[in-house]
Coordinates of C-alpha atoms in Angstrom, one line a residue:
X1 CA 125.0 106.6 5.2
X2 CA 125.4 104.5 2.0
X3 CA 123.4 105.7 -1.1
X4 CA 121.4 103.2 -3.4
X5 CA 123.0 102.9 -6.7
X6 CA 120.5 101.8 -9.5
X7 CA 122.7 100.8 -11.5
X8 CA 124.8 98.4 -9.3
X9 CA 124.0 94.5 -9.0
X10 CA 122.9 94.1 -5.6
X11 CA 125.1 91.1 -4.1
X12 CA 123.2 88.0 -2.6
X13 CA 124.9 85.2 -0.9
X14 CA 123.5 81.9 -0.8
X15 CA 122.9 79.8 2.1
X16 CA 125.2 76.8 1.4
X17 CA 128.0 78.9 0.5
X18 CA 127.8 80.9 3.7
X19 CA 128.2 77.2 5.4
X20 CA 130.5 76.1 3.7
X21 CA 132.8 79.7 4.1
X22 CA 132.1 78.8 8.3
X23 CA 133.4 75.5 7.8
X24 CA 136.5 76.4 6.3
X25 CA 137.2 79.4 9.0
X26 CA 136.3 77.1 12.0
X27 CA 139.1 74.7 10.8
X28 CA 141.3 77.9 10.0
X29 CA 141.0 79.4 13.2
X30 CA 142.0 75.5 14.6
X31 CA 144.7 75.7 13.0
X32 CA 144.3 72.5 11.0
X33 CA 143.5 71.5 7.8
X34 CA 140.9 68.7 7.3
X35 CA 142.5 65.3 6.5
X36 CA 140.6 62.3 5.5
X37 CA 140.6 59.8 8.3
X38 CA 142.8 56.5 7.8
X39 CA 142.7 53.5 9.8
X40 CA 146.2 52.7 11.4
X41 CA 148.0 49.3 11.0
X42 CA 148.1 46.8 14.3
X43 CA 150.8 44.9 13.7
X44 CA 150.3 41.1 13.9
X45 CA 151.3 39.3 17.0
X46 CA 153.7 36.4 17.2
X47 CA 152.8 33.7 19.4
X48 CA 155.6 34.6 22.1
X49 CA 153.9 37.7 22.2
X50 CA 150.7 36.8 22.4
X51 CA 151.4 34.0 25.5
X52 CA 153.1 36.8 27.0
X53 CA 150.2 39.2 27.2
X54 CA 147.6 36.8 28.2
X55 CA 149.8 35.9 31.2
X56 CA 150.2 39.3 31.7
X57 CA 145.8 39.9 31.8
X58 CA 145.5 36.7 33.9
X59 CA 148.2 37.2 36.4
X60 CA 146.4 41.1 36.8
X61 CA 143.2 39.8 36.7
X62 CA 142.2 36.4 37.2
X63 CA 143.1 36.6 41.4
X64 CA 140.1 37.1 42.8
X65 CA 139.5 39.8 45.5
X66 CA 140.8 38.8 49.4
X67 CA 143.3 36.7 47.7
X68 CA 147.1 37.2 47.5
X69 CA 149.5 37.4 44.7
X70 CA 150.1 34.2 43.1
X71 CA 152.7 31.7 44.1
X72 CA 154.9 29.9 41.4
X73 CA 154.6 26.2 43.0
X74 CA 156.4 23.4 40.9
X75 CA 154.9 20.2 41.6
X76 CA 156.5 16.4 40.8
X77 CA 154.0 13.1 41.1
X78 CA 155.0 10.8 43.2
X79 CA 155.2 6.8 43.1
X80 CA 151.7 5.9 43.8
X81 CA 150.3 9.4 44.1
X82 CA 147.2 10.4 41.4
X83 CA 147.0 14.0 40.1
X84 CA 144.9 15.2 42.4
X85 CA 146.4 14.2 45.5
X86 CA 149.8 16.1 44.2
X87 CA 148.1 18.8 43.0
X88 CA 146.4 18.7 46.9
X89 CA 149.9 19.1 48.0
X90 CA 149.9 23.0 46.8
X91 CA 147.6 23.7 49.2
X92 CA 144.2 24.1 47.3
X93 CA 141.0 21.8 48.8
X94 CA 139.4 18.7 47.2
X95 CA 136.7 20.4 45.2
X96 CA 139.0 22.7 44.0
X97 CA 141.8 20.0 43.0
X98 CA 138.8 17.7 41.6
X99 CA 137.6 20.7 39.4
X100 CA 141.3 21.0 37.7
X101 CA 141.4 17.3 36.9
X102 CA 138.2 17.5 35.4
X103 CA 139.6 20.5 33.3
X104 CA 142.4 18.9 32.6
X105 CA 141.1 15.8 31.5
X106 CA 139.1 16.7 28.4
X107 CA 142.9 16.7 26.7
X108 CA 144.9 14.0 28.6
X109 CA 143.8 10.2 30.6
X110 CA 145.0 11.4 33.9
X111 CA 144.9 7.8 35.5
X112 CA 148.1 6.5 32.8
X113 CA 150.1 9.8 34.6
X114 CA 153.3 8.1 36.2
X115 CA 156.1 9.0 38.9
X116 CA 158.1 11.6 37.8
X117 CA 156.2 13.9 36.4
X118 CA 156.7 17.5 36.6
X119 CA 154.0 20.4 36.5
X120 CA 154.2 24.2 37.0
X121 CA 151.3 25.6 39.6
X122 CA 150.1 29.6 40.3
X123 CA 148.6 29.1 43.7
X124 CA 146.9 32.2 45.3
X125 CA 146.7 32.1 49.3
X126 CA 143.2 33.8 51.3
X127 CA 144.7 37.3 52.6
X128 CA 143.1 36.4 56.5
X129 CA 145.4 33.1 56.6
X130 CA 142.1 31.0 56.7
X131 CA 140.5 28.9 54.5
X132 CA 142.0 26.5 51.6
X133 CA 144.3 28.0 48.6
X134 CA 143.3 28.7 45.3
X135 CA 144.6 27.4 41.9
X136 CA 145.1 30.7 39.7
X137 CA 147.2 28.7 36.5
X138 CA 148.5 25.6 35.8
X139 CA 151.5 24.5 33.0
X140 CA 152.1 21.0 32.3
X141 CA 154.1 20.1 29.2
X142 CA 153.0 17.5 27.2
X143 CA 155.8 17.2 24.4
X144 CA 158.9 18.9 23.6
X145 CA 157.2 22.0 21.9
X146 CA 153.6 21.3 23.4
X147 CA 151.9 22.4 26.7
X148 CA 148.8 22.3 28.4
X149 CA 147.6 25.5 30.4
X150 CA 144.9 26.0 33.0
X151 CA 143.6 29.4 33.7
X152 CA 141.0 31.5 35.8
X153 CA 138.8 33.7 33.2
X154 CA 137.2 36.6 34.5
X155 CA 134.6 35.3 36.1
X156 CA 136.6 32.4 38.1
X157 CA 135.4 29.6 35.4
X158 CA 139.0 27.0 34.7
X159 CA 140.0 27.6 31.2
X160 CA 141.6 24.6 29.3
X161 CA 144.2 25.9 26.9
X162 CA 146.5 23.8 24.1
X163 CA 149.7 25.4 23.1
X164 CA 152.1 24.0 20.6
X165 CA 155.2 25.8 19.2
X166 CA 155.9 25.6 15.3
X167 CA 159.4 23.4 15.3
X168 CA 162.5 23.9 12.5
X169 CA 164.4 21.3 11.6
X170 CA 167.8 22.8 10.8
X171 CA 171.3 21.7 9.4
X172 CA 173.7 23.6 11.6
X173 CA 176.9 24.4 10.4
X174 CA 179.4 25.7 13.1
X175 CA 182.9 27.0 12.3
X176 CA 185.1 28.8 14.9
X177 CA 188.6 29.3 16.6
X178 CA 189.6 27.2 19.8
X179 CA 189.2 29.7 22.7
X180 CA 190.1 27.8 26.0
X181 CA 189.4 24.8 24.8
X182 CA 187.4 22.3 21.7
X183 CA 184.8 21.2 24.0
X184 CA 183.6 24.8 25.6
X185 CA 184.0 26.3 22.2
X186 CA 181.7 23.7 21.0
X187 CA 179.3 24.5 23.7
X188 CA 179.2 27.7 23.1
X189 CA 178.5 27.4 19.7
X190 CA 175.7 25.3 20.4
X191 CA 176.7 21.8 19.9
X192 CA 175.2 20.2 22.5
X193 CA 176.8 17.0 24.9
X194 CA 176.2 14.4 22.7
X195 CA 177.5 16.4 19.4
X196 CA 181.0 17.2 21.4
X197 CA 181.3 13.8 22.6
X198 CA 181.0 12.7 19.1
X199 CA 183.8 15.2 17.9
X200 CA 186.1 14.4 20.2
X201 CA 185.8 10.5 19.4
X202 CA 186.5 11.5 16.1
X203 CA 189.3 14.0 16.7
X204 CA 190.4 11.8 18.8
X205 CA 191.8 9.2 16.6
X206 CA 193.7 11.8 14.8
X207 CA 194.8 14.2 17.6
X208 CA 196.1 14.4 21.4
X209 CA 193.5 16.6 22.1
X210 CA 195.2 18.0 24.8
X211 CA 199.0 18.4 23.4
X212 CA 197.9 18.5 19.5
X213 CA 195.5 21.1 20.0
X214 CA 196.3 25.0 20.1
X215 CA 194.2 28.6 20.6
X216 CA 192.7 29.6 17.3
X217 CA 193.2 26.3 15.5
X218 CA 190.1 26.3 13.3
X219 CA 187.1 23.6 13.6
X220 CA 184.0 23.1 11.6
X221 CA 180.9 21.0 13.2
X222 CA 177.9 20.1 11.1
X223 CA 174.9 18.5 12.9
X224 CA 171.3 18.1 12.6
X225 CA 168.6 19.9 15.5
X226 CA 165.0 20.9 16.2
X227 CA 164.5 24.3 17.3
X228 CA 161.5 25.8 18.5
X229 CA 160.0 29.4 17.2
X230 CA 162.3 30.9 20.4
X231 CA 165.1 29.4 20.0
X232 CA 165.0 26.6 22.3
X233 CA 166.8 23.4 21.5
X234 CA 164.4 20.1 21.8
X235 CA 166.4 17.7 20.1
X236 CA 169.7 17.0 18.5
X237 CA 170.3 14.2 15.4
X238 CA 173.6 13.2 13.9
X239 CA 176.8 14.6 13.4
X240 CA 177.3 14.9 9.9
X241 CA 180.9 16.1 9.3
X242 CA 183.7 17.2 11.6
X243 CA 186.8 19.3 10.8
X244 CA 189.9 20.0 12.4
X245 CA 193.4 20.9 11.1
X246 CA 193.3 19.5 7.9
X247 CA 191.0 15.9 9.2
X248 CA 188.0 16.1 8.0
X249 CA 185.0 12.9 8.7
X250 CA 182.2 12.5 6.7
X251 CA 178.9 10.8 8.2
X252 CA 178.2 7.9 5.9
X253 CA 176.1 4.8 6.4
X254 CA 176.6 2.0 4.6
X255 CA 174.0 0.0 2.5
X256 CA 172.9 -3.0 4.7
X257 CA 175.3 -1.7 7.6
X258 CA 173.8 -1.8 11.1
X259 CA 175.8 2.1 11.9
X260 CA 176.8 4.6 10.3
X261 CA 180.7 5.5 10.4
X262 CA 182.9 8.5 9.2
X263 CA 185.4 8.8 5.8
X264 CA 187.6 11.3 5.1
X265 CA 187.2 13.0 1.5
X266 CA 188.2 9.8 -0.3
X267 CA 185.7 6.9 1.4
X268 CA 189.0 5.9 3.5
X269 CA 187.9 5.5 7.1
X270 CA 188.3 7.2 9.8
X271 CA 187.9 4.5 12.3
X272 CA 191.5 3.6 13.6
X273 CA 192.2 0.5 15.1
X274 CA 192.7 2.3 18.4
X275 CA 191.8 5.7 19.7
X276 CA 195.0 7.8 21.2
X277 CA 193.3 8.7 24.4
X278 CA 190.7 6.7 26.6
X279 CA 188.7 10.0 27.3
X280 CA 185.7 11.9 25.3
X281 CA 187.2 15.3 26.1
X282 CA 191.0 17.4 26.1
X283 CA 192.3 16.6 29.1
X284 CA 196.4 17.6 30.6
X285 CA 198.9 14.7 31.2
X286 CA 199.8 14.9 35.1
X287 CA 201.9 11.8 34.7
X288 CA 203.9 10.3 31.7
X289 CA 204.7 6.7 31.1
X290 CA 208.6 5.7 33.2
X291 CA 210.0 6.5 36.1
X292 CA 208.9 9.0 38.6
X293 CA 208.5 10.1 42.3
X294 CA 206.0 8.4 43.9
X295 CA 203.3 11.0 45.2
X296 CA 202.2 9.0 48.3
X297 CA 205.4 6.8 48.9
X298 CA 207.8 9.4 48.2
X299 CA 210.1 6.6 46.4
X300 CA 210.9 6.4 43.0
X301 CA 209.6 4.1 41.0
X302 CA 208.3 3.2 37.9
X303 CA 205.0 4.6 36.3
X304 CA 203.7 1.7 33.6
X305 CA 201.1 4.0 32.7
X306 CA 199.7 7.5 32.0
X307 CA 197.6 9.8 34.6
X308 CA 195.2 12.1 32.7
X309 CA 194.3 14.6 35.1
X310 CA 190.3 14.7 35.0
X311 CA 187.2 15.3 37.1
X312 CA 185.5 13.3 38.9
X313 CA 182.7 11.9 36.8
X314 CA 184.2 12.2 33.1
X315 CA 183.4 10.0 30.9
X316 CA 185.6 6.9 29.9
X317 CA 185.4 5.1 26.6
X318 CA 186.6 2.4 25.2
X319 CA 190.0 3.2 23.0
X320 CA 188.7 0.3 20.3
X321 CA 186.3 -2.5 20.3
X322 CA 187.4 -5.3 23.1
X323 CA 185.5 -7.7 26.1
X324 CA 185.7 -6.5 29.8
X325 CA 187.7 -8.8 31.4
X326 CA 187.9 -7.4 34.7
X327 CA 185.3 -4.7 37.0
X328 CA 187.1 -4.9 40.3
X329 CA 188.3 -2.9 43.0
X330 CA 192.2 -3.3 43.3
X331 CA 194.1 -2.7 45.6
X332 CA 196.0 1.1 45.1
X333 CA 194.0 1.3 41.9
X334 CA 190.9 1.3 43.7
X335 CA 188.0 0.8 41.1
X336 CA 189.7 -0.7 38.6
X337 CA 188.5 -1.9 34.6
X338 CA 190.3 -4.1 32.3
X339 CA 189.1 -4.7 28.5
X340 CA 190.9 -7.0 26.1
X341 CA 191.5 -5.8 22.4
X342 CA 192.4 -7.4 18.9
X343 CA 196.3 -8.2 18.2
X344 CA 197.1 -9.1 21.8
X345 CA 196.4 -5.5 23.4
X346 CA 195.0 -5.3 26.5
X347 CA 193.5 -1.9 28.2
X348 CA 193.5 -0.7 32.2
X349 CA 191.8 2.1 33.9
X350 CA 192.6 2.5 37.4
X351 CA 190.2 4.6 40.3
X352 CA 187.4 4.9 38.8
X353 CA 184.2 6.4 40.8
X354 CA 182.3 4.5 38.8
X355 CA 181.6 1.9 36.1
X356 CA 179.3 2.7 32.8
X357 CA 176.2 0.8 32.3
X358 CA 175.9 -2.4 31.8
X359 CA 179.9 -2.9 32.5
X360 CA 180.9 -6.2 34.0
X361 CA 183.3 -8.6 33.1
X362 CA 182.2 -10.4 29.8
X363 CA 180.2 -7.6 28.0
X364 CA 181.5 -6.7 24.5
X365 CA 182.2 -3.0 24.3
X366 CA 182.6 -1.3 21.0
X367 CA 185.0 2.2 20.0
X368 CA 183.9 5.2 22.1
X369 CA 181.3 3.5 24.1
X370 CA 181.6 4.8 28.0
X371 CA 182.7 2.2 30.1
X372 CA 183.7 4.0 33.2
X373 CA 184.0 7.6 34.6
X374 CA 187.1 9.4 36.2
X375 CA 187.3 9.5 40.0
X376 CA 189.8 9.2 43.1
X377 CA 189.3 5.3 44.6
X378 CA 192.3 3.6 45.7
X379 CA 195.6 5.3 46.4
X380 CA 195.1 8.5 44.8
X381 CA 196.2 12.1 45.8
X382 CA 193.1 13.4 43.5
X383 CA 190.8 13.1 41.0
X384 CA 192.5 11.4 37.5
X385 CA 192.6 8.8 35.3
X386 CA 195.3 6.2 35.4
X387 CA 195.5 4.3 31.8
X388 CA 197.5 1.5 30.9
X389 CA 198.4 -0.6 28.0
X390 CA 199.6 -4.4 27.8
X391 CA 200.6 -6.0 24.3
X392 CA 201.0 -10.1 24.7
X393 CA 200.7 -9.9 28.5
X394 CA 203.7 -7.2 29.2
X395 CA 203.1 -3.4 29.6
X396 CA 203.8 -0.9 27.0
X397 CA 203.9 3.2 26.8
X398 CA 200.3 3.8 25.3
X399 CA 201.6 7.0 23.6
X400 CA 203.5 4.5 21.6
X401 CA 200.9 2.4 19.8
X402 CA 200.8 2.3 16.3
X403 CA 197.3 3.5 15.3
X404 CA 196.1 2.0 11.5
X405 CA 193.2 2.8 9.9
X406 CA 190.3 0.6 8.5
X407 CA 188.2 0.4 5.0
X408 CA 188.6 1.8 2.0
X409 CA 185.2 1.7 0.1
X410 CA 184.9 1.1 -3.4
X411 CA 181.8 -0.1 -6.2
X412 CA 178.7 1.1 -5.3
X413 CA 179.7 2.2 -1.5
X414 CA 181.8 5.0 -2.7
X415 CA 179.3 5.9 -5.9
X416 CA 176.6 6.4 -2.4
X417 CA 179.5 8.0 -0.1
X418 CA 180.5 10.4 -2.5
X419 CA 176.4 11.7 -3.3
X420 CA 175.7 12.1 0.5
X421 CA 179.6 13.6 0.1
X422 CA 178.0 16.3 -1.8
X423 CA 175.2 16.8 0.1
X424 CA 176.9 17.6 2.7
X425 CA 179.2 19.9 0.9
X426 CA 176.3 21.9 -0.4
X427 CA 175.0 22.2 2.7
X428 CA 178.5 23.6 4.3
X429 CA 178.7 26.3 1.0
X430 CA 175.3 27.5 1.9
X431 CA 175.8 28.1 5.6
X432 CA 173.2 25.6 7.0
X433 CA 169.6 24.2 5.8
X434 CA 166.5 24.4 7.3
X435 CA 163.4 22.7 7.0
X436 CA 160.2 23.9 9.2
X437 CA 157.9 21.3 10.4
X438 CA 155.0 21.1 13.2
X439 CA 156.2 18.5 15.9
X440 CA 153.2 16.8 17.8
X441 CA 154.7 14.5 20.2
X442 CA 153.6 13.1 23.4
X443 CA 155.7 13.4 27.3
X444 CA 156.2 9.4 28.5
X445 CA 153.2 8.6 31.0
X446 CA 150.8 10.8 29.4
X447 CA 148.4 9.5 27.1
X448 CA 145.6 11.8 25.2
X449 CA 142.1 11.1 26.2
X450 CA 139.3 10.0 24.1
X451 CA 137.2 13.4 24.8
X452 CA 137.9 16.3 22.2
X453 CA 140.3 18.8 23.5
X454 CA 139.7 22.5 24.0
X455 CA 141.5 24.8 22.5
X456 CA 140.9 28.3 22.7

């Protein structure tokens, strides 16, 4: 037994300090050491991902019980139909198709809707096969980077919803190697119909594009678009400069001029007096200009012309600016075009599938306009392109003709040429330019309603 020492200080603990001594064991014996507590970081959404996850929560939850899964229905308004009698077609009652017009209304004038119009539809089906459908979601687009959305909320009530994506305007500049061929390399670059057709116009009054072009010759495409937040082309503008093999075309309008037209480096332009081939894309030779075998008489004969093996449906244009003076069907040629030129040249085309717009005999055509399209009329053994050439009423080899080129600018023209020149140039050096802008445009045959719309 312990004796009492008089002289010793007897030892008293406090009642604080004996807490705070359990505190610190309890979180010993946890093995952990007490941290403060720090709020963690959600990182902000992007719109993609936030239209993603409310599909997601409405697609899981807005089908009410006894009902299936929904159905993706695309619906199309047809001529004389109103929007509730197409969206009837889906398979939802009158109440309910009533309900989503009303819904929808408070954003668009239904009534100035027109034939054609397309519209994405969610449509849930009663699990006992009885009974009218149900509309779970509907998508109609109302401009090239705008929407409209109807939903089920939680509680069944139709939600009205107004999406818009954020557009770019960008300066693309494109530069690659010829894999296959300039148009699919073009394409998969991202230059879209219209930019390709351009560039082969172009190269085309240079080039045979499909003898004077080799793999990995080298190409350069500059050219205006608007590009949504995903990636999603809406729109293509002009193509501002074209390179290939040491040609080069600069986009320049004149002051006063009704178009614009393309220069080389020097304001000398590009425009020849007559493009080499009649067609906006490389296409093979399958028949040269002088005497052959006769595919379907077997005799040989002479061929006053050149067969460009193309499919059906390829474009045609004109090789310079002329006059139709024949849209015919004759004879072996089957559908058969004639346009008269400057200088006493005269231009054929010979079974055709079809004819371009507008195409009939006294219409004015101008350079690279589409006047026709390849097929296999007449006395053909396939799909091609026969082309021929007259000067002063007597046929000539087309590969022959003498092309000569046009303007030279000079004053003021080339002081202007030469600044959008170096625009352009700048633009090239840098890779591409871009410009971000909000787009807020309107599909054809729907107009906006004079209620406010609800966004949410």
């Amino acid at each position: 037994m312990a004796q009492f020492d008089p002289r010793r200080q007897p030892m008293r603990f406090a009642p604080h300090l004996l807490t705070a001594v359990a505190a610190v064991s309890v979180a010993m014996l946890a093995g952990r050491v007490y941290q403060p507590a720090q709020a963690e970081v959600v990182p902000e959404l992007t719109p993609q991902q936030m239209a993603s996850l409310e599909a997601r929560a409405f697609e899981s939850a807005g089908t009410p019980a006894g009902l299936t899964a929904p159905e993706a229905i695309p619906v199309q308004i047809r001529r004389g139909e109103t929007f509730e009698q197409a969206v009837r077609r889906t398979g939802i009652g009158a109440a309910e198709a009533s309900a989503v017009a009303a819904t929808l209304s408070n954003a668009f004038d239904l009534s100035q809707m027109r034939a054609g119009l397309r519209f994405e539809t969610a449509i849930s089906h009663p699990r006992g096969g009885r009974g009218d459908a149900r509309l779970i979601g509907l998508t109609m687009r109302t401009g090239p980077a705008s929407q409209l959305t109807v939903s089920r909320s939680f509680d069944g009530a139709l939600r009205l919803r107004a999406l818009e994506e954020r557009v770019n305007h960008e300066t693309m500049v494109v530069s690659a190697n010829v894999e296959g061929s300039l148009t699919a390399t073009a394409q998969r670059m991202g230059a879209d119909a219209a930019i390709r057709r351009k560039a082969n116009q172009l190269f085309g009054h240079r080039f045979d594009l499909d003898r004077d072009i080799r793999a990995a010759d080298e190409f350069t495409l500059v050219f205006d678009r608007s590009v949504t937040e995903n990636g999603r082309t809406i729109d293509t503008g002009d193509l501002l400069y074209a390179e290939l093999k040491g040609a080069v075309f600069y986009r320049f309008q004149r002051p006063g001029a009704r178009e614009a037209e393309y220069f080389d480096a020097t304001g000398k332009s590009m425009r020849s007096s007559m493009m080499r081939t009649p067609l906006d894309r490389a296409t093979r030779i399958s028949s040269s200009f002088g005497f052959r075998v006769h595919p379907i008489s077997g005799y040989r004969k002479m061929h006053q012309g050149i067969d460009f093996a193309a499919g059906t449906g390829t474009p045609v244009v004109a090789p310079a600016d002329g006059v139709v003076v024949e849209a015919r069907r004759w004879g072996g040629y089957g559908n058969w075009l004639r346009v008269r030129h400057a200088n006493g040249l005269e231009s054929g085309y010979g079974h055709l599938s079809r004819y371009g717009s507008g195409i009939r005999a006294g219409q004015r055509v101008s350079q690279g306009q589409v006047i026709a399209y390849v097929g296999s009329t007449g006395a053909s053994t396939g799909p091609h392109l026969h082309y021929e050439l007259w000067r002063n009423g007597q046929r000539i080899n087309p590969g022959s003709i003498r092309v000569e080129d046009n303007v030279q600018l000079a004053g003021s023209d080339l002081a202007a040429f030469r600044a959008e020149k170096s625009r352009i140039d700048r633009i090239i050096a840098s890779g591409g330019e871009r410009r971000p802008a909000v787009m807020r445009a309107s599909v054809e045959g729907l107009r906006p309603a004079t209620a406010t719309t609800t966004r949410s």
